[in-house]
Coordinates of C-alpha atoms in Angstrom, one line a residue:
M1 CA 0.0 0.0 0.0
G2 CA 2.9 2.3 0.9
K3 CA 4.6 1.7 -2.4
K4 CA 1.5 2.3 -4.4
G5 CA 1.0 5.6 -2.5
K6 CA 4.5 6.7 -3.4
R7 CA 4.0 5.8 -7.1
E8 CA 0.8 7.8 -7.2
K9 CA 2.5 10.8 -5.4
K10 CA 5.4 10.6 -7.8
G11 CA 3.1 10.4 -10.8
K12 CA 1.2 13.5 -9.6
G13 CA 4.5 15.3 -9.1
A14 CA 5.6 14.5 -12.6
E15 CA 2.2 15.8 -13.9
K16 CA 2.7 19.1 -12.0
T17 CA 6.2 19.5 -13.4
A18 CA 5.0 18.9 -16.9
A19 CA 2.2 21.4 -16.5
K20 CA 4.6 24.0 -15.1
M21 CA 7.0 23.4 -18.0
E22 CA 4.1 23.7 -20.5
R23 CA 3.1 27.0 -19.1
K24 CA 6.7 28.3 -19.2
V25 CA 7.1 27.1 -22.8
S26 CA 3.7 28.6 -23.7
R27 CA 4.6 32.1 -22.3
R28 CA 7.9 32.3 -24.2
A29 CA 6.5 30.7 -27.4
K30 CA 3.6 33.2 -27.4
K31 CA 6.1 36.1 -27.7
E32 CA 7.9 34.4 -30.6
E33 CA 4.8 33.3 -32.4
E34 CA 3.3 36.8 -32.3
D35 CA 6.3 38.0 -34.4
L36 CA 5.7 35.2 -36.9
E37 CA 2.0 35.6 -37.1
A38 CA 2.5 38.8 -39.1
L39 CA 4.7 37.0 -41.6
I40 CA 2.2 34.1 -41.9
A41 CA -0.6 36.7 -42.4
E42 CA 1.4 38.2 -45.3
F43 CA 1.7 34.9 -47.0
Q44 CA -2.0 34.2 -46.4
S45 CA -3.0 37.5 -48.0
L46 CA -1.1 36.5 -51.1
D47 CA -2.9 33.1 -51.1
A48 CA -6.2 35.0 -50.7
K49 CA -5.7 36.6 -54.1
K50 CA -6.2 33.2 -55.8
T51 CA -9.8 33.0 -56.9
Q52 CA -9.9 29.9 -59.0
V53 CA -8.4 26.4 -59.2
I54 CA -5.5 26.2 -61.5
E55 CA -4.0 22.8 -62.5
T56 CA -0.7 22.9 -64.3
S57 CA 1.5 20.0 -65.6
C58 CA 4.9 20.4 -64.0
P59 CA 8.3 18.8 -63.3
P60 CA 8.7 16.9 -60.0
P61 CA 8.3 19.0 -56.9
S62 CA 11.5 20.7 -55.5
P63 CA 13.5 18.8 -52.8
R64 CA 11.9 18.7 -49.4
L65 CA 11.3 16.7 -46.3
N66 CA 8.7 16.6 -43.5
G67 CA 5.8 17.0 -45.9
S68 CA 2.9 14.6 -46.3
L69 CA 2.3 12.1 -49.1
S70 CA -1.2 10.6 -49.2
A71 CA -3.0 8.1 -51.5
H72 CA -6.2 9.3 -53.1
P73 CA -9.0 6.9 -51.9
E74 CA -10.7 6.7 -55.3
K75 CA -8.1 7.5 -58.0
D76 CA -4.6 6.2 -58.9
E77 CA -3.0 9.4 -57.5
L78 CA -0.8 10.5 -54.7
I79 CA -1.2 13.9 -53.0
L80 CA 1.9 15.8 -51.8
F81 CA 1.4 18.8 -49.4
G82 CA 3.8 21.1 -47.7
G83 CA 7.2 20.4 -46.4
E84 CA 10.5 22.2 -45.8
Y85 CA 13.9 22.8 -47.4
F86 CA 17.1 24.1 -45.8
N87 CA 20.0 25.3 -47.9
G88 CA 22.5 25.9 -45.1
Q89 CA 21.5 29.4 -44.3
K90 CA 17.8 29.7 -44.9
T91 CA 14.7 27.6 -44.2
Y92 CA 11.9 27.5 -46.8
L93 CA 8.4 26.3 -45.9
Y94 CA 5.8 25.2 -48.5
N95 CA 2.0 24.9 -48.7
D96 CA 1.9 23.9 -52.3
L97 CA -0.2 20.9 -53.5
Y98 CA 1.0 18.4 -56.0
V99 CA -0.8 15.4 -57.5
Y100 CA 1.2 12.5 -58.9
S101 CA -0.5 10.3 -61.5
I102 CA 0.6 6.7 -60.9
R103 CA -0.5 5.5 -64.4
K104 CA 1.1 8.4 -66.3
N105 CA 4.1 8.9 -64.0
S106 CA 3.6 12.6 -64.2
W107 CA 3.1 15.5 -61.7
T108 CA 0.5 18.3 -61.7
K109 CA 0.6 21.4 -59.5
V110 CA -2.9 22.2 -58.2
E111 CA -3.4 25.8 -56.9
I112 CA -6.5 26.1 -54.8
P113 CA -7.8 29.3 -53.2
N114 CA -7.3 29.8 -49.5
P115 CA -5.0 26.9 -48.6
P116 CA -3.6 26.2 -45.1
P117 CA -0.5 28.4 -44.3
R118 CA 2.9 27.1 -45.1
R119 CA 4.1 24.3 -42.8
C120 CA 6.1 21.2 -42.2
A121 CA 6.0 18.3 -39.8
H122 CA 2.2 18.3 -39.9
Q123 CA 0.0 15.2 -40.3
A124 CA -2.4 14.3 -43.0
A125 CA -5.1 11.5 -43.2
V126 CA -7.4 10.5 -46.0
V127 CA -11.0 9.3 -45.7
P128 CA -13.2 8.1 -48.5
T129 CA -16.2 10.4 -47.6
A130 CA -17.9 12.4 -50.5
G131 CA -15.3 11.5 -53.1
G132 CA -12.4 11.7 -50.8
Q133 CA -11.2 14.1 -48.1
L134 CA -7.6 15.0 -47.0
W135 CA -7.5 16.1 -43.4
V136 CA -4.5 18.1 -42.2
F137 CA -3.7 19.0 -38.6
G138 CA -0.9 21.0 -36.9
G139 CA 2.7 21.3 -38.0
E140 CA 5.1 24.2 -37.7
F141 CA 6.3 27.4 -39.5
A142 CA 9.9 28.6 -39.1
S143 CA 11.3 32.0 -39.8
P144 CA 13.8 32.0 -42.7
S145 CA 16.6 32.3 -40.2
G146 CA 15.4 29.2 -38.5
E147 CA 15.6 30.9 -35.1
Q148 CA 11.9 31.2 -34.4
F149 CA 9.0 28.7 -34.6
Y150 CA 5.2 28.9 -34.9
H151 CA 3.3 25.7 -34.0
Y152 CA -0.1 25.3 -35.6
K153 CA -3.2 23.9 -33.9
D154 CA -5.5 24.3 -36.9
L155 CA -7.5 21.6 -38.7
W156 CA -8.2 21.7 -42.4
V157 CA -9.9 19.5 -44.9
L158 CA -9.3 19.3 -48.6
H159 CA -12.4 18.1 -50.5
L160 CA -10.8 16.2 -53.3
A161 CA -14.0 16.0 -55.5
T162 CA -14.5 19.8 -55.5
K163 CA -10.9 20.8 -55.0
T164 CA -11.7 23.2 -52.2
W165 CA -9.9 23.8 -48.9
E166 CA -12.0 24.3 -45.7
Q167 CA -10.8 25.2 -42.3
I168 CA -12.7 23.4 -39.5
K169 CA -13.0 25.6 -36.4
A170 CA -13.8 23.4 -33.5
S171 CA -12.8 24.1 -29.9
G172 CA -11.2 21.7 -27.4
G173 CA -8.5 20.3 -29.7
P174 CA -4.8 19.7 -29.1
S175 CA -2.5 22.5 -28.4
G176 CA -0.1 23.7 -31.2
R177 CA 2.5 21.1 -32.0
S178 CA 4.5 19.3 -34.7
G179 CA 6.0 15.8 -34.9
H180 CA 2.7 14.4 -33.7
R181 CA 0.9 11.4 -35.3
M182 CA -2.6 11.2 -36.7
V183 CA -4.6 8.4 -38.1
A184 CA -8.2 7.9 -39.3
C185 CA -9.9 5.2 -37.3
K186 CA -13.7 4.3 -37.1
R187 CA -15.0 7.7 -38.2
Q188 CA -12.5 9.5 -36.0
L189 CA -9.2 11.2 -36.4
I190 CA -6.9 10.2 -33.5
V191 CA -4.0 12.5 -32.6
F192 CA -1.1 11.4 -30.3
G193 CA 2.1 13.1 -29.0
G194 CA 4.3 15.6 -30.7
F195 CA 6.3 18.5 -29.4
H196 CA 6.3 22.3 -29.0
E197 CA 9.5 24.3 -29.2
S198 CA 10.5 27.9 -28.5
T199 CA 14.0 29.4 -28.8
R200 CA 15.1 28.2 -25.3
D201 CA 12.5 25.7 -24.2
Y202 CA 10.6 22.7 -25.5
I203 CA 8.0 20.2 -24.3
Y204 CA 7.0 16.7 -25.6
Y205 CA 3.5 15.4 -25.4
N206 CA 1.8 12.0 -24.8
D207 CA -1.8 13.2 -24.8
V208 CA -4.5 11.7 -27.1
Y209 CA -7.3 13.5 -28.8
A210 CA -10.1 12.3 -31.0
F211 CA -11.9 14.4 -33.7
N212 CA -15.3 13.0 -34.6
L213 CA -15.8 13.1 -38.4
D214 CA -19.6 13.1 -38.0
S215 CA -20.2 15.7 -35.3
F216 CA -17.0 17.7 -36.1
T217 CA -16.1 17.9 -32.4
W218 CA -12.8 17.4 -30.5
S219 CA -12.6 15.3 -27.3
K220 CA -9.5 14.6 -25.1
L221 CA -9.2 11.0 -24.3
A222 CA -8.4 9.8 -20.7
P223 CA -7.2 6.2 -21.2
S224 CA -6.6 4.0 -18.2
G225 CA -3.4 2.2 -17.6
I226 CA 0.2 3.3 -18.1
G227 CA 0.8 4.7 -21.6
P228 CA 3.9 5.8 -23.6
A229 CA 6.2 8.5 -22.3
P230 CA 6.0 11.9 -24.1
R231 CA 7.5 11.7 -27.6
S232 CA 7.3 12.7 -31.2
G233 CA 7.9 11.0 -34.6
C234 CA 6.5 7.6 -33.5
Q235 CA 4.8 4.9 -35.5
M236 CA 1.0 5.0 -35.1
A237 CA -1.2 2.5 -36.8
P238 CA -5.0 1.6 -36.5
T239 CA -6.2 -2.0 -36.2
P240 CA -9.3 -3.4 -37.8
E241 CA -10.9 -3.5 -34.4
G242 CA -10.5 0.2 -33.9
S243 CA -7.5 0.1 -31.6
I244 CA -4.2 2.1 -32.0
V245 CA -0.7 0.7 -32.0
I246 CA 2.2 3.0 -31.0
Y247 CA 5.9 2.2 -31.5
G248 CA 9.1 4.1 -31.0
G249 CA 9.7 7.8 -31.4
Y250 CA 12.0 10.5 -30.0
S251 CA 12.2 12.9 -27.1
K252 CA 14.8 14.9 -25.3
Q253 CA 15.3 16.2 -21.8
R254 CA 17.4 19.0 -20.4
V255 CA 20.0 17.4 -18.1
K256 CA 21.7 20.7 -17.2
K257 CA 21.8 24.2 -18.5
D258 CA 22.2 24.2 -22.3
V259 CA 22.7 20.5 -22.4
D260 CA 20.0 18.2 -23.7
K261 CA 19.9 14.4 -23.9
G262 CA 18.0 12.7 -26.6
T263 CA 16.1 9.4 -26.2
L264 CA 15.3 6.9 -29.0
H265 CA 12.2 5.0 -27.8
T266 CA 11.8 1.4 -28.8
D267 CA 8.8 0.4 -26.7
M268 CA 5.4 -0.5 -28.0
F269 CA 1.9 0.1 -26.7
L270 CA -1.7 -0.7 -27.6
L271 CA -4.5 1.9 -27.1
K272 CA -7.6 -0.2 -27.0
T273 CA -11.2 1.0 -27.2
E274 CA -14.2 -0.7 -25.7
G275 CA -16.9 0.3 -28.0
S276 CA -17.7 1.2 -31.6
G277 CA -15.6 4.3 -32.0
K278 CA -17.7 6.9 -30.2
E279 CA -16.6 9.8 -28.0
E280 CA -18.0 8.2 -24.8
D281 CA -16.1 5.0 -25.4
K282 CA -13.6 3.9 -22.7
W283 CA -9.9 3.6 -23.8
A284 CA -7.1 1.8 -22.1
W285 CA -3.3 1.6 -22.6
S286 CA -1.4 -1.7 -22.4
R287 CA 2.2 -2.6 -23.1
L288 CA 3.0 -4.8 -26.1
S289 CA 5.8 -7.3 -26.3
P290 CA 6.1 -8.3 -29.9
S291 CA 8.0 -11.2 -31.3
G292 CA 10.3 -11.3 -34.3
V293 CA 13.0 -8.9 -35.3
K294 CA 12.3 -5.3 -34.2
P295 CA 13.8 -2.3 -36.0
T296 CA 17.1 -1.0 -34.8
P297 CA 16.8 2.1 -32.7
R298 CA 16.3 5.2 -34.9
S299 CA 14.4 8.5 -35.3
G300 CA 13.1 10.2 -38.4
F301 CA 11.6 7.1 -39.9
A302 CA 8.6 7.3 -42.2
V303 CA 5.5 5.2 -41.6
A304 CA 2.5 3.8 -43.6
M305 CA -0.1 1.1 -43.5
G306 CA 0.7 -1.8 -45.9
P307 CA -1.5 -4.7 -47.1
N308 CA -2.4 -7.8 -45.1
N309 CA -3.0 -5.9 -41.9
R310 CA 0.7 -4.8 -41.6
S311 CA 2.1 -1.4 -40.8
L312 CA 5.6 -0.5 -42.0
L313 CA 8.4 1.9 -41.3
F314 CA 11.1 3.0 -43.7
G315 CA 14.5 4.6 -43.2
G316 CA 15.5 6.9 -40.4
V317 CA 18.7 7.9 -38.6
H318 CA 20.6 6.9 -35.5
D319 CA 22.5 9.8 -34.2
E320 CA 25.8 9.3 -32.2
E321 CA 26.0 12.3 -29.9
E322 CA 29.6 13.4 -29.3
E323 CA 30.6 16.3 -27.1
E324 CA 30.7 18.9 -29.9
S325 CA 29.0 17.1 -32.9
I326 CA 26.4 14.6 -33.9
E327 CA 27.2 11.9 -36.4
G328 CA 24.2 10.1 -37.9
D329 CA 23.9 6.6 -39.5
F330 CA 21.0 6.7 -42.0
F331 CA 18.9 3.8 -43.1
N332 CA 16.9 2.7 -46.2
D333 CA 15.5 -0.5 -44.9
I334 CA 11.9 -1.6 -44.4
Y335 CA 10.4 -3.2 -41.3
F336 CA 6.9 -4.7 -41.2
Y337 CA 4.8 -5.1 -38.1
D338 CA 2.1 -7.8 -38.4
I339 CA -0.8 -6.4 -36.3
G340 CA -2.6 -9.7 -36.0
K341 CA 0.4 -11.8 -35.0
N342 CA 2.1 -9.0 -32.9
R343 CA 5.3 -9.7 -34.8
W344 CA 8.1 -7.6 -36.4
F345 CA 10.1 -8.7 -39.4
P346 CA 12.5 -7.0 -41.8
G347 CA 11.5 -6.6 -45.5
Q348 CA 13.8 -8.6 -47.7
L349 CA 13.9 -8.4 -51.5
K350 CA 13.1 -11.6 -53.4
V351 CA 14.4 -12.7 -56.8
P352 CA 11.6 -12.9 -59.5
K353 CA 10.8 -16.5 -60.5
S354 CA 11.6 -16.0 -64.2
E355 CA 14.9 -14.4 -63.2
K356 CA 15.6 -17.3 -60.8
R357 CA 15.1 -19.9 -63.5
K358 CA 17.4 -18.0 -65.9
R359 CA 20.1 -17.8 -63.2
R360 CA 19.7 -21.5 -62.3
R361 CA 20.1 -22.5 -66.0
G362 CA 23.2 -20.3 -66.2
R363 CA 24.6 -21.9 -63.1
Q364 CA 24.1 -25.4 -64.4
A365 CA 25.8 -24.6 -67.7
E366 CA 28.8 -23.1 -65.9
A367 CA 29.0 -26.1 -63.6
E368 CA 29.0 -28.5 -66.5
G369 CA 31.7 -26.6 -68.4
A370 CA 34.0 -26.1 -65.4
G371 CA 33.9 -29.7 -64.2
D372 CA 34.0 -31.0 -60.7
D373 CA 37.1 -29.0 -59.6
E374 CA 35.2 -25.7 -59.6
V375 CA 34.8 -24.2 -56.2
Q376 CA 31.6 -22.3 -55.9
K377 CA 31.6 -18.9 -54.1
E378 CA 29.7 -18.7 -50.9
A379 CA 27.2 -15.9 -50.3
P380 CA 28.5 -13.4 -47.8
Q381 CA 27.0 -14.1 -44.4
G382 CA 28.2 -11.0 -42.6
P383 CA 27.3 -7.3 -43.1
V384 CA 28.1 -5.9 -46.6
E385 CA 29.2 -2.3 -47.0
I386 CA 28.0 -0.5 -50.1
V387 CA 29.6 2.8 -51.1
K388 CA 27.8 5.3 -53.3
E389 CA 28.9 8.8 -54.5
V390 CA 26.6 11.7 -55.3
V391 CA 27.9 14.8 -57.1
A392 CA 26.1 18.1 -56.5
E393 CA 26.1 21.0 -59.0
D394 CA 28.9 22.8 -57.2
G395 CA 31.1 19.8 -57.6
T396 CA 30.9 18.5 -54.1
V397 CA 31.2 14.7 -54.0
M398 CA 29.2 13.2 -51.2
T399 CA 30.0 9.6 -50.3
I400 CA 27.2 7.5 -48.8
K401 CA 28.1 4.4 -46.9
Q402 CA 25.4 1.9 -46.3
V403 CA 25.8 -1.3 -44.3
I404 CA 23.4 -4.2 -45.3
S405 CA 23.1 -7.2 -43.1
G406 CA 23.9 -10.5 -44.9
P407 CA 21.3 -13.1 -45.6
A408 CA 20.0 -15.0 -42.6
E409 CA 21.4 -18.4 -42.0
E410 CA 19.0 -21.3 -42.1
K411 CA 19.6 -24.9 -40.9
E412 CA 18.2 -26.4 -44.1
R413 CA 18.3 -24.6 -47.5
S414 CA 17.7 -26.1 -50.9
E415 CA 20.4 -25.7 -53.7
S416 CA 18.2 -23.3 -55.6
E417 CA 17.9 -21.0 -52.5
E418 CA 21.6 -21.0 -52.1
E419 CA 22.0 -20.1 -55.8
E420 CA 19.4 -17.4 -55.4
E421 CA 21.2 -15.8 -52.5
E422 CA 24.6 -16.1 -54.3
D423 CA 23.3 -14.5 -57.5
G424 CA 21.4 -11.9 -55.6
A425 CA 24.5 -10.8 -53.7
S426 CA 26.6 -10.6 -56.8
G427 CA 24.8 -7.7 -58.6
P428 CA 23.9 -4.2 -57.3
Q429 CA 20.2 -3.5 -56.9
V430 CA 18.4 -0.3 -57.5
E431 CA 17.2 1.2 -54.2
P432 CA 16.6 4.5 -52.4
C433 CA 19.7 5.9 -50.7
P434 CA 19.6 5.9 -46.9
R435 CA 17.6 8.9 -45.6
S436 CA 15.3 10.2 -42.8
N437 CA 12.1 12.3 -42.8
A438 CA 10.9 10.9 -46.1
M439 CA 7.3 10.8 -47.2
L440 CA 5.4 7.5 -47.7
A441 CA 2.2 6.4 -49.3
V442 CA 0.8 3.0 -50.2
K443 CA -1.6 2.4 -53.1
H444 CA -2.8 -1.0 -54.4
G445 CA -0.2 -2.7 -52.3
V446 CA 2.7 -0.6 -53.7
L447 CA 4.8 1.6 -51.5
Y448 CA 6.0 5.0 -52.7
V449 CA 8.9 6.9 -51.1
Y450 CA 9.4 10.5 -51.9
G451 CA 12.2 12.9 -50.8
G452 CA 13.7 13.2 -47.3
M453 CA 17.3 14.0 -46.4
F454 CA 20.6 12.7 -45.3
E455 CA 23.8 14.4 -44.0
V456 CA 27.4 14.2 -45.0
G457 CA 29.5 16.0 -42.4
D458 CA 28.0 19.4 -41.8
R459 CA 26.1 19.4 -45.1
Q460 CA 22.4 18.4 -45.5
F461 CA 21.4 16.8 -48.8
T462 CA 17.7 17.2 -49.4
L463 CA 16.1 14.7 -51.9
S464 CA 13.4 15.0 -54.6
D465 CA 13.4 11.4 -55.9
L466 CA 10.5 9.0 -56.0
Y467 CA 10.8 5.2 -55.7
S468 CA 8.3 2.4 -55.5
I469 CA 8.2 -1.2 -54.5
D470 CA 5.4 -3.8 -54.7
L471 CA 4.9 -5.0 -51.1
H472 CA 3.2 -8.2 -52.2
K473 CA 6.1 -9.3 -54.4
M474 CA 9.1 -7.5 -52.8
E475 CA 11.0 -8.2 -56.0
G476 CA 12.9 -4.9 -56.2
W477 CA 12.7 -1.1 -56.2
K478 CA 11.7 1.0 -59.2
V479 CA 13.1 4.5 -59.8
L480 CA 10.2 6.7 -60.9
V481 CA 12.0 10.1 -60.5
E482 CA 15.7 10.5 -59.9
T483 CA 17.2 13.2 -57.7
D484 CA 18.5 16.1 -59.8
P485 CA 21.9 17.1 -58.4
K486 CA 21.4 20.5 -60.0
A487 CA 18.5 21.1 -57.7
Q488 CA 20.9 21.0 -54.7
E489 CA 22.0 24.3 -53.2
W490 CA 24.2 24.6 -50.1
L491 CA 25.5 27.8 -48.6
E492 CA 28.2 27.3 -46.0
E493 CA 27.5 28.8 -42.6
S494 CA 30.0 31.5 -41.7
E495 CA 32.4 31.1 -38.8
S496 CA 31.6 34.5 -37.3
D497 CA 28.8 37.0 -37.2
E498 CA 30.7 39.5 -39.4
E499 CA 31.6 36.9 -42.0
E500 CA 28.0 35.7 -42.0
E501 CA 26.7 39.2 -42.6
D502 CA 29.2 39.8 -45.4
G503 CA 28.2 36.5 -47.0
M504 CA 24.5 37.2 -46.8
E505 CA 25.0 40.7 -48.3
G506 CA 27.1 39.2 -51.1
A507 CA 24.4 36.5 -51.8
E508 CA 21.5 39.0 -51.8
G509 CA 23.0 42.2 -53.2
G510 CA 26.3 41.6 -54.9
E511 CA 29.8 41.1 -53.6
Q512 CA 30.8 43.0 -50.4
E513 CA 34.0 45.1 -50.5
E514 CA 36.5 44.8 -47.8
E515 CA 35.6 46.5 -44.5
S516 CA 36.7 50.1 -44.1
S517 CA 38.3 51.2 -40.9
E518 CA 35.9 54.1 -40.8
E519 CA 32.3 53.6 -39.6
E520 CA 30.9 56.1 -42.1
S521 CA 32.3 54.3 -45.1
E522 CA 31.0 51.0 -43.6
D523 CA 27.5 52.5 -43.4
E524 CA 27.6 53.8 -46.9
E525 CA 28.6 50.4 -48.2
G526 CA 25.8 48.8 -46.2
E527 CA 23.3 51.2 -47.8
E528 CA 24.5 50.4 -51.3
Q529 CA 24.4 46.6 -50.6
H530 CA 20.8 46.3 -49.4
P531 CA 19.2 43.4 -51.2
S532 CA 17.3 44.8 -54.1
V533 CA 13.6 44.2 -54.7
Q534 CA 12.9 41.9 -57.7
P535 CA 10.4 43.0 -60.3
G536 CA 6.9 42.2 -59.3
E537 CA 8.0 40.8 -55.9
E538 CA 5.5 41.1 -53.1
H539 CA 6.5 42.4 -49.7
A540 CA 6.0 39.1 -47.9
D541 CA 8.2 37.3 -50.4
Y542 CA 10.9 40.0 -50.2
L543 CA 10.9 39.8 -46.4
S544 CA 11.1 36.0 -46.5
R545 CA 14.0 36.1 -48.9
T546 CA 16.0 38.8 -47.1
E547 CA 15.1 38.5 -43.4
Q548 CA 18.5 37.2 -42.3
Y549 CA 20.2 40.2 -43.8
W550 CA 17.9 42.8 -42.1
V551 CA 18.1 41.0 -38.7
K552 CA 21.9 41.1 -38.9
L553 CA 21.8 44.8 -39.9
A554 CA 19.4 45.6 -37.1
R555 CA 21.4 43.7 -34.5
S556 CA 24.6 45.5 -35.5
N557 CA 22.9 48.9 -35.1
M558 CA 21.2 48.0 -31.8
G559 CA 24.1 46.3 -30.1
P560 CA 24.5 42.8 -28.6
D561 CA 22.3 43.5 -25.5
A562 CA 19.2 44.2 -27.5
K563 CA 16.3 41.7 -27.0
E564 CA 15.7 39.4 -30.0
K565 CA 12.0 40.4 -30.3
K566 CA 12.9 44.1 -30.6
V567 CA 15.7 43.3 -33.1
V568 CA 13.3 41.3 -35.3
K569 CA 10.7 44.1 -35.2
V570 CA 13.2 46.7 -36.1
A571 CA 14.5 44.5 -38.9
H572 CA 11.0 44.0 -40.3
A573 CA 10.4 47.8 -40.2
M574 CA 13.7 48.5 -42.0
A575 CA 12.9 46.0 -44.6
K576 CA 9.4 47.4 -45.1
T577 CA 10.7 50.9 -45.4
F578 CA 13.3 49.9 -48.0
Y579 CA 10.7 47.8 -49.9
E580 CA 8.2 50.7 -50.1
D581 CA 10.9 53.1 -51.2
S582 CA 12.0 50.7 -53.9
V583 CA 8.6 50.1 -55.4

């Protein structure tokens, strides 16, 4: 009885600490988000000028990560929305909508009036109602400098039949967040976890909300039992019975001032409902202990529901945190979780039967010609390292090392199976390069993987390729769109504030001359080097493109003790004045 009382008291203490941290984060974040709301409003005013739906055939979308890729419930199409791109100095956010035709292998950009604001790390879920609906919740917007964040708590629906966006305003929903997970289950949208971050603080969530697709109302669930610790980026999958499976995810905690410790979660939970999927149903958490081979610890993996009542995850990264740096091992493997059997297993490619017969005939002919003295090679049983090189437009050669585990040993294998493994190991196979934060969708039992990113040293390589694999056959990947190295841009981060300011001025407004020893000549040069306004450029686009420059300029004028909020406001005012004078 005493131990139980202590546990309950400890649990209540943890709840109070979490609530206190949430209030602290909320106060600081509110100040930052007020600054970004004006910029978001500028972008929305531009979107509001669109009055009709415009569909345009286009090349593949630009490189991005943390967007959403969804399968149309009635057509052979994939829907790509939002995402982000970072070029080393500036963060770009998107709210554009692309449709990929599976049959034609072609992209169409669809411009629809009044879309959701630009965002990444949101969640999207498709339901077959009224010709198909794409529901979008949450996500984040970042300033171009990447120093401030705005976390959304809005809910939108794209009516696919009429191609119209609608914002659903319902109270009682989750707080603003990104990195959460959302699935459609029994006429409800279930939202779990995520995080909220400000410049200095952050908080991770493990709360659960349900949005009723019939009454358009939110309800916060209060499941019994011990549930998952707060986290983001987990795997979330619905079961046919209306329950929810949670696996993995990532969270971090502050161990001391300015020092955070990340945690890669590998535990698994079942959120079970006792009812038919109504708001008044009782929910309960329970721990799952699956059999089979679980995925290796990782974050940034992408998830989807596959055929045969199996959920899957693809890729991700395992970061090795050193004292002054983080080195990441990226993955391109697939793991399946069989919901009915509560079992994990890795996805392994098979050799097509026709190809297997050809190889067997070839092996027999070689054996007859070589005689009995020929010694056959053994298939590698240990890990195999594959090295690839990608050349960017600026000539940078990035080497990708990928370690693939060898074929599993079996006690009894037929001769044809051994030949299959031997032949399969001898030739390189087409496959996506290792990556994290990719976008997945499954249509007709085929998995599609788009975009994502990997890192080489201090450089981030953002992808725009599209691959597919038939999950029923697992006979190999197909390349539908290759990454264009020319689409890659990387601007090295300067070593000091002065160098960074000079670099940005050079990038935006021409090359900067050497600094003069006199302050007057320095000011004159700065005035001459202001980033120019491009023909027809709107104020919001100009501010987004040049914000880093104006913030640096404002900070240099106001001094190092100036508060960041005031610096940003002054920078925006300076940029607006210059813009208005220019146009």
